[in-house]
PDB file of N, CA and C in Angstrom:
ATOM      1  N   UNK N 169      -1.466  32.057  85.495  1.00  0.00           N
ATOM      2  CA  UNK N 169      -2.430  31.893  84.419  1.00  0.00           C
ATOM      3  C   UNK N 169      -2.054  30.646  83.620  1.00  0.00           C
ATOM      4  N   UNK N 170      -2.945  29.826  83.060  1.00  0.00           N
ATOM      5  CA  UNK N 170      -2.618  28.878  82.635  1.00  0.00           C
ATOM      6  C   UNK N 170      -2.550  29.174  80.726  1.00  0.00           C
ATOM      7  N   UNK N 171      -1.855  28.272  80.348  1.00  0.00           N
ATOM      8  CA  UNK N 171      -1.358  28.394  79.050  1.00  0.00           C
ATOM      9  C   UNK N 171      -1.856  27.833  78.106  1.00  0.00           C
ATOM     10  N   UNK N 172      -1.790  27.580  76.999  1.00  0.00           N
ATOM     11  CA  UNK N 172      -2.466  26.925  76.066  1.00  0.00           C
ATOM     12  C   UNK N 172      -3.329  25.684  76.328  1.00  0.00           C
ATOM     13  N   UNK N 173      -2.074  24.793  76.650  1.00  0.00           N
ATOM     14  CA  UNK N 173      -2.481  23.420  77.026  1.00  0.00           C
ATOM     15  C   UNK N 173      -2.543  23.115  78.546  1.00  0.00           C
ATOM     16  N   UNK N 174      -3.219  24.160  79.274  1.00  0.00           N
ATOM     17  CA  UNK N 174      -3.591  23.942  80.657  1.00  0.00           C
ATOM     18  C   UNK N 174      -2.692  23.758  81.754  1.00  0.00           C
ATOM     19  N   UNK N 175      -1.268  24.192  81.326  1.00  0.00           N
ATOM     20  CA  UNK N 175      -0.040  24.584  82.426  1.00  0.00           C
ATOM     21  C   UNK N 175      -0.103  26.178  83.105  1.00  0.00           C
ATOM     22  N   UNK N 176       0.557  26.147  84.016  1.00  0.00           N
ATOM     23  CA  UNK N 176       0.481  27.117  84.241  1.00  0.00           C
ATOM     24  C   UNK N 176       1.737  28.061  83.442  1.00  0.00           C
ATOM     25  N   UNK N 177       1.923  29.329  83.408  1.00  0.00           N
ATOM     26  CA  UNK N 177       2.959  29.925  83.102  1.00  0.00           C
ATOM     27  C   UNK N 177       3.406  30.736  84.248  1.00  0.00           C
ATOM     28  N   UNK N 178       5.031  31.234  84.202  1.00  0.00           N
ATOM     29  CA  UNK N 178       5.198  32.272  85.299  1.00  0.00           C
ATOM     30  C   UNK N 178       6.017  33.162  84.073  1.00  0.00           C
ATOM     31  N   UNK N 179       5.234  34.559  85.241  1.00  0.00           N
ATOM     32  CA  UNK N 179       5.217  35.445  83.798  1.00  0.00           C
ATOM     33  C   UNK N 179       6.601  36.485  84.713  1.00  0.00           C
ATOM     34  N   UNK N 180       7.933  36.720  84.190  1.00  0.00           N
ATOM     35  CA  UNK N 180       8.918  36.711  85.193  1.00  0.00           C
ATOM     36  C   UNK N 180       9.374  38.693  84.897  1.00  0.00           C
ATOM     37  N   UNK N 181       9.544  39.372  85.681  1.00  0.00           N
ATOM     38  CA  UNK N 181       9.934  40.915  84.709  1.00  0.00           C
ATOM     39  C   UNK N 181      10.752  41.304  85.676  1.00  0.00           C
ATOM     40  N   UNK N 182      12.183  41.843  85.068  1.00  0.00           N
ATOM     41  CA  UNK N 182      13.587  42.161  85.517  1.00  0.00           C
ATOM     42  C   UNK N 182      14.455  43.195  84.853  1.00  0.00           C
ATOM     43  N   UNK N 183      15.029  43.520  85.893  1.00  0.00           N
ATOM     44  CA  UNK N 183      15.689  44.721  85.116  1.00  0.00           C
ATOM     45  C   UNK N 183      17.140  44.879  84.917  1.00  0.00           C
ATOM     46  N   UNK N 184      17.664  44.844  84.189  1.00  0.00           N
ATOM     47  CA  UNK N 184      18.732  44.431  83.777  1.00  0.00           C
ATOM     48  C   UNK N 184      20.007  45.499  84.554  1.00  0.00           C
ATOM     49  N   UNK N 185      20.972  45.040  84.974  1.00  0.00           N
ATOM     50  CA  UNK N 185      21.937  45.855  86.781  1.00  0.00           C
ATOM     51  C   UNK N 185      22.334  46.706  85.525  1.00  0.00           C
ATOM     52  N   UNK N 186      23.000  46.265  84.481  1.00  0.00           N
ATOM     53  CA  UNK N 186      23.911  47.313  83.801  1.00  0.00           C
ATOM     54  C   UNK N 186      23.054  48.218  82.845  1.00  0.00           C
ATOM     55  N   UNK N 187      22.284  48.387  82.190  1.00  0.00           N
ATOM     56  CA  UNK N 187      21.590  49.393  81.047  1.00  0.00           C
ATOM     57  C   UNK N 187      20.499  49.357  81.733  1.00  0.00           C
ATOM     58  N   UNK N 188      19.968  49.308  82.936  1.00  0.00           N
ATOM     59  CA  UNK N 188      18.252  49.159  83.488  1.00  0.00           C
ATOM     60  C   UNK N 188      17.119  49.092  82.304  1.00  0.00           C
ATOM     61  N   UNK N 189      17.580  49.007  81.453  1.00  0.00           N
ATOM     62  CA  UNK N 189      16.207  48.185  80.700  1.00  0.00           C
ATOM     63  C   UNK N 189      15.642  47.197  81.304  1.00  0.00           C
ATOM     64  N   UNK N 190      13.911  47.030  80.563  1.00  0.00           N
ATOM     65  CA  UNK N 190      13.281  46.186  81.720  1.00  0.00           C
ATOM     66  C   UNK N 190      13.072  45.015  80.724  1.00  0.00           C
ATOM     67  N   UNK N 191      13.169  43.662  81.203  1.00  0.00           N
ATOM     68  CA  UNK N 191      13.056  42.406  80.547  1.00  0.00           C
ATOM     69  C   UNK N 191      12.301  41.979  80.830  1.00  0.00           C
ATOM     70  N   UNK N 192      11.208  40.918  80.019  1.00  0.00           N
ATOM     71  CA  UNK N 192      10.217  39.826  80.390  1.00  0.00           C
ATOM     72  C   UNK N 192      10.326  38.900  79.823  1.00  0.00           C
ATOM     73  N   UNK N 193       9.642  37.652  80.743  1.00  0.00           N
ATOM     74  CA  UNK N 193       9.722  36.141  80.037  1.00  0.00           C
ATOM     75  C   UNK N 193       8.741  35.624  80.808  1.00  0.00           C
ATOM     76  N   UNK N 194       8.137  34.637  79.535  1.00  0.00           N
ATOM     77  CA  UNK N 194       6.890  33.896  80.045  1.00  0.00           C
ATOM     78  C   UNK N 194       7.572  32.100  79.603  1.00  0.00           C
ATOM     79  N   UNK N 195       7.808  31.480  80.988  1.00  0.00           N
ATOM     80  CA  UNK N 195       7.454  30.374  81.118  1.00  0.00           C
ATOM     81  C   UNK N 195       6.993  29.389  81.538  1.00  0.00           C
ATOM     82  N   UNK N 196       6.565  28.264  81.205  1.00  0.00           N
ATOM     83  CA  UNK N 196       6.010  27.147  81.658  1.00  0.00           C
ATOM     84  C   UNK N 196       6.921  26.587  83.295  1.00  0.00           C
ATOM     85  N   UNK N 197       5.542  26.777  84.330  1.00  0.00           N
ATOM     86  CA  UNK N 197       6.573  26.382  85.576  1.00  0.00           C
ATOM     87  C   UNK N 197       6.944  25.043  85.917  1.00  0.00           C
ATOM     88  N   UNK N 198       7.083  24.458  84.810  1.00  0.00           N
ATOM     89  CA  UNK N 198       7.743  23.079  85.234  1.00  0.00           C
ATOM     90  C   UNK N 198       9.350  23.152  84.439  1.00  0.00           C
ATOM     91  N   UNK N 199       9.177  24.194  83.515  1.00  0.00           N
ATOM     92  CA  UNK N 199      10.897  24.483  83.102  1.00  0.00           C
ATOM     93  C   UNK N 199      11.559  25.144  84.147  1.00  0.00           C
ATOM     94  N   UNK N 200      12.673  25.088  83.942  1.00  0.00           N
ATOM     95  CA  UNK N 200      13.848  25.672  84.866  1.00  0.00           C
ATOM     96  C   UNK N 200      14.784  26.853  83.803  1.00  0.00           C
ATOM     97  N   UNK N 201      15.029  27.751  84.804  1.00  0.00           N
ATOM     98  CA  UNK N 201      15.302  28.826  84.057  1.00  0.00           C
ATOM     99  C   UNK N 201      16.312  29.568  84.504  1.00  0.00           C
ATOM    100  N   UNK N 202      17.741  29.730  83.955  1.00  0.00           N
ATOM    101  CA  UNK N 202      18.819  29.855  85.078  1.00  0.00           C
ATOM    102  C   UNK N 202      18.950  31.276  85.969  1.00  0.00           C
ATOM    103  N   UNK N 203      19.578  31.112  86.340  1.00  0.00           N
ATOM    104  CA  UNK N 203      19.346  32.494  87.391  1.00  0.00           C
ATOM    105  C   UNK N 203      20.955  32.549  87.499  1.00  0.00           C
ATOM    106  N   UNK N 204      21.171  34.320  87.094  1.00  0.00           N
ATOM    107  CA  UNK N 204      22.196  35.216  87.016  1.00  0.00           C
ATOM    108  C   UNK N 204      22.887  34.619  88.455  1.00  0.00           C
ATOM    109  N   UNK N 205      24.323  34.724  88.456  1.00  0.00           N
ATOM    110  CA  UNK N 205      24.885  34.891  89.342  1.00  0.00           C
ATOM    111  C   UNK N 205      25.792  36.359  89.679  1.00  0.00           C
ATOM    112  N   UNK N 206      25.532  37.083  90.134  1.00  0.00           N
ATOM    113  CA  UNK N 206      25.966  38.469  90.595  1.00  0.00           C
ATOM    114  C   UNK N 206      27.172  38.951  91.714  1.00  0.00           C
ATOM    115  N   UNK N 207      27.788  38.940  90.927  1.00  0.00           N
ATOM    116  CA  UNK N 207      29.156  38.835  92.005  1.00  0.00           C
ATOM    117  C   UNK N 207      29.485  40.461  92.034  1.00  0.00           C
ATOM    118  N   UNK N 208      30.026  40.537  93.759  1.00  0.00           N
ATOM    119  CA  UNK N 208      30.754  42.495  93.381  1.00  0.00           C
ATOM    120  C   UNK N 208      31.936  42.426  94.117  1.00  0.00           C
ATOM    121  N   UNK N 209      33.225  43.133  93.775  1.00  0.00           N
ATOM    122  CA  UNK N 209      34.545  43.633  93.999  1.00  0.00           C
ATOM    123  C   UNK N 209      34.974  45.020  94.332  1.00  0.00           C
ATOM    124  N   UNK N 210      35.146  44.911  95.418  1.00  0.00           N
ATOM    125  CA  UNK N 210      35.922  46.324  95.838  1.00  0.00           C
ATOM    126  C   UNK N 210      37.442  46.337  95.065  1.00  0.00           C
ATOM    127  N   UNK N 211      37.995  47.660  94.346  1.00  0.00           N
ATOM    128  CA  UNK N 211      39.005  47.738  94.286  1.00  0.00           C
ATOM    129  C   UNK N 211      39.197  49.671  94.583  1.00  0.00           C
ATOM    130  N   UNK N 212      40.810  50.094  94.621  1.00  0.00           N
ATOM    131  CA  UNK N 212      41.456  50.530  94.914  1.00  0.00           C
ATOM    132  C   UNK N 212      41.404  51.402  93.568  1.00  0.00           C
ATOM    133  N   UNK N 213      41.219  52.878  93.290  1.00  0.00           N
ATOM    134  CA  UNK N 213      41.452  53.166  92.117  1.00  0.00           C
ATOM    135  C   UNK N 213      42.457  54.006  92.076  1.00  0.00           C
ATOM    136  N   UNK N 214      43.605  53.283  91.260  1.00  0.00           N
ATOM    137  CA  UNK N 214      44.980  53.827  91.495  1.00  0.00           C
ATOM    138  C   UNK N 214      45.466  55.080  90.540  1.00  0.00           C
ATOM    139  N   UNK N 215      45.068  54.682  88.838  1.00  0.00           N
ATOM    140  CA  UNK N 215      44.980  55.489  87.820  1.00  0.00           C
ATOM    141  C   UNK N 215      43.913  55.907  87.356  1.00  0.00           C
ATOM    142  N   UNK N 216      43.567  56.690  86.647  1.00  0.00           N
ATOM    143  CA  UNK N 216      42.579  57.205  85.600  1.00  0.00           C
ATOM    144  C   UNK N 216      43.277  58.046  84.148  1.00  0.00           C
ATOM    145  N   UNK N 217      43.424  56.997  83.236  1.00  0.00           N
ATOM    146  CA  UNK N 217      43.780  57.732  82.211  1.00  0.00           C
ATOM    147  C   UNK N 217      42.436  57.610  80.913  1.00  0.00           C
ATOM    148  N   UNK N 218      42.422  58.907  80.485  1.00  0.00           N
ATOM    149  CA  UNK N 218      41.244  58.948  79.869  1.00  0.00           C
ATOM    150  C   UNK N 218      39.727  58.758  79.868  1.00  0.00           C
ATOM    151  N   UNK N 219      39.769  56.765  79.740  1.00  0.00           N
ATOM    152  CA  UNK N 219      38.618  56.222  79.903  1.00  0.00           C
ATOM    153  C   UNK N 219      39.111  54.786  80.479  1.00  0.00           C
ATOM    154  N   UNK N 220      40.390  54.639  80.516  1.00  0.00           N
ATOM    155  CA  UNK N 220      40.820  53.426  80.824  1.00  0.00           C
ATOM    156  C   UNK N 220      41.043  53.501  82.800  1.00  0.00           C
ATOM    157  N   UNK N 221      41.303  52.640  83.866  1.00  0.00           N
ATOM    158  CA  UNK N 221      40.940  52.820  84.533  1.00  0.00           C
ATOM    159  C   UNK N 221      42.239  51.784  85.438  1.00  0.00           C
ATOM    160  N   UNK N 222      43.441  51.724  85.764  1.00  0.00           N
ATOM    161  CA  UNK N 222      43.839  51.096  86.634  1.00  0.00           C
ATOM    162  C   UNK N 222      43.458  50.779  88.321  1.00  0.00           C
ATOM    163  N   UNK N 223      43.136  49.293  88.329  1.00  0.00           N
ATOM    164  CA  UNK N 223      42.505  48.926  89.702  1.00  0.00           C
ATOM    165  C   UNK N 223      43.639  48.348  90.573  1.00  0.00           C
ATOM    166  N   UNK N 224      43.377  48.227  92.190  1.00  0.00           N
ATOM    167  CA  UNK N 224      44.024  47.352  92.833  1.00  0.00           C
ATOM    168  C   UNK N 224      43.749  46.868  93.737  1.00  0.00           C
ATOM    169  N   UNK N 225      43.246  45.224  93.987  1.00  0.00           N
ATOM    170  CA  UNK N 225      42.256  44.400  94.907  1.00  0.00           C
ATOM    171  C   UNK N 225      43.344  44.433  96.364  1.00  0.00           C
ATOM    172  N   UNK N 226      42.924  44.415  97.323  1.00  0.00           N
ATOM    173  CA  UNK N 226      43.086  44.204  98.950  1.00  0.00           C
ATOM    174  C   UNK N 226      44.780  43.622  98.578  1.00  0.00           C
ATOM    175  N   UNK N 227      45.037  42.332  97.592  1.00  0.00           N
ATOM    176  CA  UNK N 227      46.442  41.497  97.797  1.00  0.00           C
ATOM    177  C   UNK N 227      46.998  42.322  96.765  1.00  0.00           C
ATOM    178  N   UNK N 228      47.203  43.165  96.304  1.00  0.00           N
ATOM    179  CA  UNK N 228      48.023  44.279  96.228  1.00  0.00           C
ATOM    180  C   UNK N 228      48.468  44.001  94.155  1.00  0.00           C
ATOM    181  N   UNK N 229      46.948  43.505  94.000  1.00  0.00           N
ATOM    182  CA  UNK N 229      47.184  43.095  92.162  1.00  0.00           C
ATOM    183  C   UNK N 229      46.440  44.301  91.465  1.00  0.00           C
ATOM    184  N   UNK N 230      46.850  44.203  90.510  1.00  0.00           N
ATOM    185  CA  UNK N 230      46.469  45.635  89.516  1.00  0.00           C
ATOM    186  C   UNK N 230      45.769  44.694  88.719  1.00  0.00           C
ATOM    187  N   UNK N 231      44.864  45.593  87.968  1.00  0.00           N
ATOM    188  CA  UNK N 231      44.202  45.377  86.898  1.00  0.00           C
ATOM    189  C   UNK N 231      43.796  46.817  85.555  1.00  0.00           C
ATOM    190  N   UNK N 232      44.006  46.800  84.477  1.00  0.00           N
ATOM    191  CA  UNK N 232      43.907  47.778  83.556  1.00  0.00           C
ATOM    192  C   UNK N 232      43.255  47.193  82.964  1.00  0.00           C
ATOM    193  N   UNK N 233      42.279  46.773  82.996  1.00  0.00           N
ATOM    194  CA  UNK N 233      41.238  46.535  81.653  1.00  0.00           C
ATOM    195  C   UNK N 233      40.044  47.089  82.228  1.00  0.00           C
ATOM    196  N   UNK N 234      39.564  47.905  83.115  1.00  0.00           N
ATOM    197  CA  UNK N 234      38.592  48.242  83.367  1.00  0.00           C
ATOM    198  C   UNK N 234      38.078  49.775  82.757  1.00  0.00           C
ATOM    199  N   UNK N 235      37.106  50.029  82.204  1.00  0.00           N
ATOM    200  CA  UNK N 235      36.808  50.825  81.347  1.00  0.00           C
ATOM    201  C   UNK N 235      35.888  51.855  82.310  1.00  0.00           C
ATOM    202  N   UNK N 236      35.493  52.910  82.036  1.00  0.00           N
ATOM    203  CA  UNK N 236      34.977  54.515  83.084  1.00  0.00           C
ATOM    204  C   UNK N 236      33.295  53.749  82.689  1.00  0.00           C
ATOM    205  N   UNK N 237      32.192  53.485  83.717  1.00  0.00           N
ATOM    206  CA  UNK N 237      31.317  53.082  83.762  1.00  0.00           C
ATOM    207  C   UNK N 237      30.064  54.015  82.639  1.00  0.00           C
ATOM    208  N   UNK N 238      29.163  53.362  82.168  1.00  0.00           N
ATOM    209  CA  UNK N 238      28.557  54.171  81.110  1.00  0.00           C
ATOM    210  C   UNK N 238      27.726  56.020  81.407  1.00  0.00           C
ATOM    211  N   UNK N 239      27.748  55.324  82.865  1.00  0.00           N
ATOM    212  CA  UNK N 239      26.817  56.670  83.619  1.00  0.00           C
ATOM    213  C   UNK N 239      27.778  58.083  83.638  1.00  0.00           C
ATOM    214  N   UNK N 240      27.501  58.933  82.879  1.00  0.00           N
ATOM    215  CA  UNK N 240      27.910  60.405  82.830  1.00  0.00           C
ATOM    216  C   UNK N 240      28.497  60.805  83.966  1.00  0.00           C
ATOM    217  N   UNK N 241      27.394  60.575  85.075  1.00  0.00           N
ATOM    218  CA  UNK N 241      27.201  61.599  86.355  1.00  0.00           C
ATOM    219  C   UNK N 241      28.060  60.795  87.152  1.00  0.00           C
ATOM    220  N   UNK N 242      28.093  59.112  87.025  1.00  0.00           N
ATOM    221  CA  UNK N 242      29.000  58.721  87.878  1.00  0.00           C
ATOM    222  C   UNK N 242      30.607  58.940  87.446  1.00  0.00           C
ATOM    223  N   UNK N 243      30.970  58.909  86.152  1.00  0.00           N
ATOM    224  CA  UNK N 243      32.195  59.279  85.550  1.00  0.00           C
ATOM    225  C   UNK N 243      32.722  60.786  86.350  1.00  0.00           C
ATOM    226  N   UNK N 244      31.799  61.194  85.837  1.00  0.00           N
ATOM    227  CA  UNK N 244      32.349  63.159  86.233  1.00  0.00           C
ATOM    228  C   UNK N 244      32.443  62.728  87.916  1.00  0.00           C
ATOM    229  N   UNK N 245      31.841  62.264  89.127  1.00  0.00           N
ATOM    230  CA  UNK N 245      32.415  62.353  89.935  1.00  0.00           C
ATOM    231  C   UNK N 245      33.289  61.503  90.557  1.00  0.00           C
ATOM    232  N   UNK N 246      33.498  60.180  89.733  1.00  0.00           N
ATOM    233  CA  UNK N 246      35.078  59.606  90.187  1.00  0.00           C
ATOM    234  C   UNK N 246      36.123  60.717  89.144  1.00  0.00           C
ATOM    235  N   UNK N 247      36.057  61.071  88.525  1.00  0.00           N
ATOM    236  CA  UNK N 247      37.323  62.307  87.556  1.00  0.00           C
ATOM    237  C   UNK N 247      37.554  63.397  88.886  1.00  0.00           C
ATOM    238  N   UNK N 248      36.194  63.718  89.426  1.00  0.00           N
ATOM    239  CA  UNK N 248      36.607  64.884  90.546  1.00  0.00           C
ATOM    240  C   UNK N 248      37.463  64.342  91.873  1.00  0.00           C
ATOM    241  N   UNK N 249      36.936  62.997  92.435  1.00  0.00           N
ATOM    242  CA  UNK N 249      37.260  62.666  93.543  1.00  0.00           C
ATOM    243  C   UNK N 249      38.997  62.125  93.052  1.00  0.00           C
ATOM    244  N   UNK N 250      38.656  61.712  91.629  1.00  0.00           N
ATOM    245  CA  UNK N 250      40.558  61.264  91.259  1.00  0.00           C
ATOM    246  C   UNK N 250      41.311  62.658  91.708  1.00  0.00           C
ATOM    247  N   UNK N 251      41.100  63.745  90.464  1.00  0.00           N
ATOM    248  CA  UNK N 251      41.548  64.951  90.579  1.00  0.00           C
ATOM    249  C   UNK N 251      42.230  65.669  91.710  1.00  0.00           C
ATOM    250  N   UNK N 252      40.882  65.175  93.033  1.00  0.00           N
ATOM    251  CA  UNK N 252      41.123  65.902  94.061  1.00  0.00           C
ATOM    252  C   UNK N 252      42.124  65.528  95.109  1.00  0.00           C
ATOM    253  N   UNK N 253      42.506  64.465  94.531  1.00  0.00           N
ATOM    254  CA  UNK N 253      43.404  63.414  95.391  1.00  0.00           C
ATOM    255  C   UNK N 253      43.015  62.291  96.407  1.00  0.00           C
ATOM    256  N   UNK N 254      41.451  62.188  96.332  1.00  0.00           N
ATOM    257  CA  UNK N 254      40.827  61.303  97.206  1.00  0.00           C
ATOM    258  C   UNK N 254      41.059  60.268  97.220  1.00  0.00           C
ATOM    259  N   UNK N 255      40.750  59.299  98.011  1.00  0.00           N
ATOM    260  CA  UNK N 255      41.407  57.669  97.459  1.00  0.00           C
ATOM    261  C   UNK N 255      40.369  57.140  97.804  1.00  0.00           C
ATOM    262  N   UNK N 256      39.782  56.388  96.044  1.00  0.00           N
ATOM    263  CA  UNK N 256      38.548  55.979  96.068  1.00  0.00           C
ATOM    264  C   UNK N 256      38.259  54.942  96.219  1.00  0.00           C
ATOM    265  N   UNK N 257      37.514  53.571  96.352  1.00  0.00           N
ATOM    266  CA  UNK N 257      37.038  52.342  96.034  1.00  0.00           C
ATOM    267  C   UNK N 257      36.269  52.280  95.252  1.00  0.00           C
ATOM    268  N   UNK N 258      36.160  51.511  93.697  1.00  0.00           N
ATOM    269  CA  UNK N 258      35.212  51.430  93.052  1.00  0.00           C
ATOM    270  C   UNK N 258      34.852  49.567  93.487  1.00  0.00           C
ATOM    271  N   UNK N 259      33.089  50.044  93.234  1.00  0.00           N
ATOM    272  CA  UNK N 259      32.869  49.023  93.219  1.00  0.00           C
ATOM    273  C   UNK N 259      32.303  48.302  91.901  1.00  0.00           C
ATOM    274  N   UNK N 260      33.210  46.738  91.298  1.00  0.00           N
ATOM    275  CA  UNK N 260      33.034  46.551  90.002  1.00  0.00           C
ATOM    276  C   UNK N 260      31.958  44.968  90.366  1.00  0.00           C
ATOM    277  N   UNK N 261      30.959  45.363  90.061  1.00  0.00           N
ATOM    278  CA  UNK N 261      29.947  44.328  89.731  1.00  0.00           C
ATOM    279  C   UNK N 261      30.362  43.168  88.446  1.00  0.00           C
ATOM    280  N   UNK N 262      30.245  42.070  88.570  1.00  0.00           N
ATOM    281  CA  UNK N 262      30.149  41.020  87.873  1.00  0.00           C
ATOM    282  C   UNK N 262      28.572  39.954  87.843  1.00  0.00           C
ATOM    283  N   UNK N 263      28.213  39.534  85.978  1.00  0.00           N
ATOM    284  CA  UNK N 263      26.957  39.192  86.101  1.00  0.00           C
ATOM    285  C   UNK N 263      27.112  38.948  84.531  1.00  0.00           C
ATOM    286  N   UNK N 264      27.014  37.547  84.211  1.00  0.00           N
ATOM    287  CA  UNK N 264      26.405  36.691  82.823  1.00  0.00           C
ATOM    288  C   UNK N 264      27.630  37.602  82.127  1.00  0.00           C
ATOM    289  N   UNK N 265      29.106  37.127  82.190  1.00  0.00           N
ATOM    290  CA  UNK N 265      30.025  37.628  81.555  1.00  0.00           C
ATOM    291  C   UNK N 265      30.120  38.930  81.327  1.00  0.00           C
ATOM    292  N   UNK N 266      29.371  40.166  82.015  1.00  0.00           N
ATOM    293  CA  UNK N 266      29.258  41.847  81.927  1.00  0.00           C
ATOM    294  C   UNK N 266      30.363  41.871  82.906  1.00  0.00           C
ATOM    295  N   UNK N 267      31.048  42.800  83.132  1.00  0.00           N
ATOM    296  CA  UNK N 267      31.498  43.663  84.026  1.00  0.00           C
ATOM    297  C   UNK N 267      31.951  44.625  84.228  1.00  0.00           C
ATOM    298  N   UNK N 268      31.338  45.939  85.037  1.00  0.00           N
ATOM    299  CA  UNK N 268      31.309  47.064  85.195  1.00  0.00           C
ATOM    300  C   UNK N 268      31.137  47.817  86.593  1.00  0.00           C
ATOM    301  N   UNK N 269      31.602  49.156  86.219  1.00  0.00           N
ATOM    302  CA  UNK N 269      31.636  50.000  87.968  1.00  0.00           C
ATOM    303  C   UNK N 269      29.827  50.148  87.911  1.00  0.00           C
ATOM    304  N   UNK N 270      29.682  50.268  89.144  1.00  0.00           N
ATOM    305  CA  UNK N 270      28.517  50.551  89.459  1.00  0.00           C
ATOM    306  C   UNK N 270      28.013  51.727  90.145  1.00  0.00           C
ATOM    307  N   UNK N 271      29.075  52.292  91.128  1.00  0.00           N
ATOM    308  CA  UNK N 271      29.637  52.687  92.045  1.00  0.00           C
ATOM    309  C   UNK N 271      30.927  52.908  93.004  1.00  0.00           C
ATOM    310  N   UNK N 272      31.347  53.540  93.499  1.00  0.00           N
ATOM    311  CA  UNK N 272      31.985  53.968  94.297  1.00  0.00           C
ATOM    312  C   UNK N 272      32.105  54.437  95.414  1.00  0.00           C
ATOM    313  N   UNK N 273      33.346  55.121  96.443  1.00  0.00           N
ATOM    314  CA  UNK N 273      32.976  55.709  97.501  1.00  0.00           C
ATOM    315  C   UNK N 273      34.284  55.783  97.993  1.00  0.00           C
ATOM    316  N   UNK N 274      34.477  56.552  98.910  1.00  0.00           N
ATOM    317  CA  UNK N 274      35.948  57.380  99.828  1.00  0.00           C
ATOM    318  C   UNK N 274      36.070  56.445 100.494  1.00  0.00           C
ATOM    319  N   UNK N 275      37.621  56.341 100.465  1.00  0.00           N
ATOM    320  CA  UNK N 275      38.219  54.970 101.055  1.00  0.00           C
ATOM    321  C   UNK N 275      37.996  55.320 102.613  1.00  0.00           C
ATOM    322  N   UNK N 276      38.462  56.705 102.905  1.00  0.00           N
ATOM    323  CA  UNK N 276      37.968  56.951 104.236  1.00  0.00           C
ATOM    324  C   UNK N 276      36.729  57.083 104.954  1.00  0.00           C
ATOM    325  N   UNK N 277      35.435  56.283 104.580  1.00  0.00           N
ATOM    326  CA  UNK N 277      34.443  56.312 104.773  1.00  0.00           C
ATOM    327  C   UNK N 277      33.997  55.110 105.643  1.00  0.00           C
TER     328      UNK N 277
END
């Protein structure tokens, strides 16, 4: 559709990986408009204390700054699969300085 002054616009709607809220933006298609880069990491989940979350990538590095992902349902079942002694992989998504679990899954899978 064209715009005020006879450009066109692109009218753009997205949903955001971490809180799925839905976003829109209307711009002029001769601007440029950056585009997310979305990176994801398998790690090793070694601890679970509380809400805090010790990781460990393939070369055998830890990481503790990773926090229990916002989703309820996914929390309660990495706590069960920790509990149960399973050995999990979380997978931690990266995107516009966010980063968070998204998911998971049995290392023996």
């Amino acid at each position: 559709k064209t715009g005020k002054h006879g450009h066109a616009k692109a009218n753009i709607t997205a949903l955001d990986i971490f809180t799925g809220k839905k976003l829109e933006e209307v711009a002029p298609t001769s601007h440029t408009l950056p585009q997310p880069v979305v990176k994801t990491a398998q790690y090793t989940l070694v601890d679970v204390d509380k809400d805090n979350l010790t990781l460990m990538d393939d070369a055998g590095n830890t990481r503790e700054d990773m926090m229990m992902p916002p989703d309820e349902e996914l929390v309660k079942t990495i706590r069960e699969g920790y509990e149960a002694g399973k050995e999990l992989i979380v997978v931690v998504t990266t995107a516009m300085g966010k980063e968070a679990i998204l998911g998971f899954k049995n290392a023996t899978q």
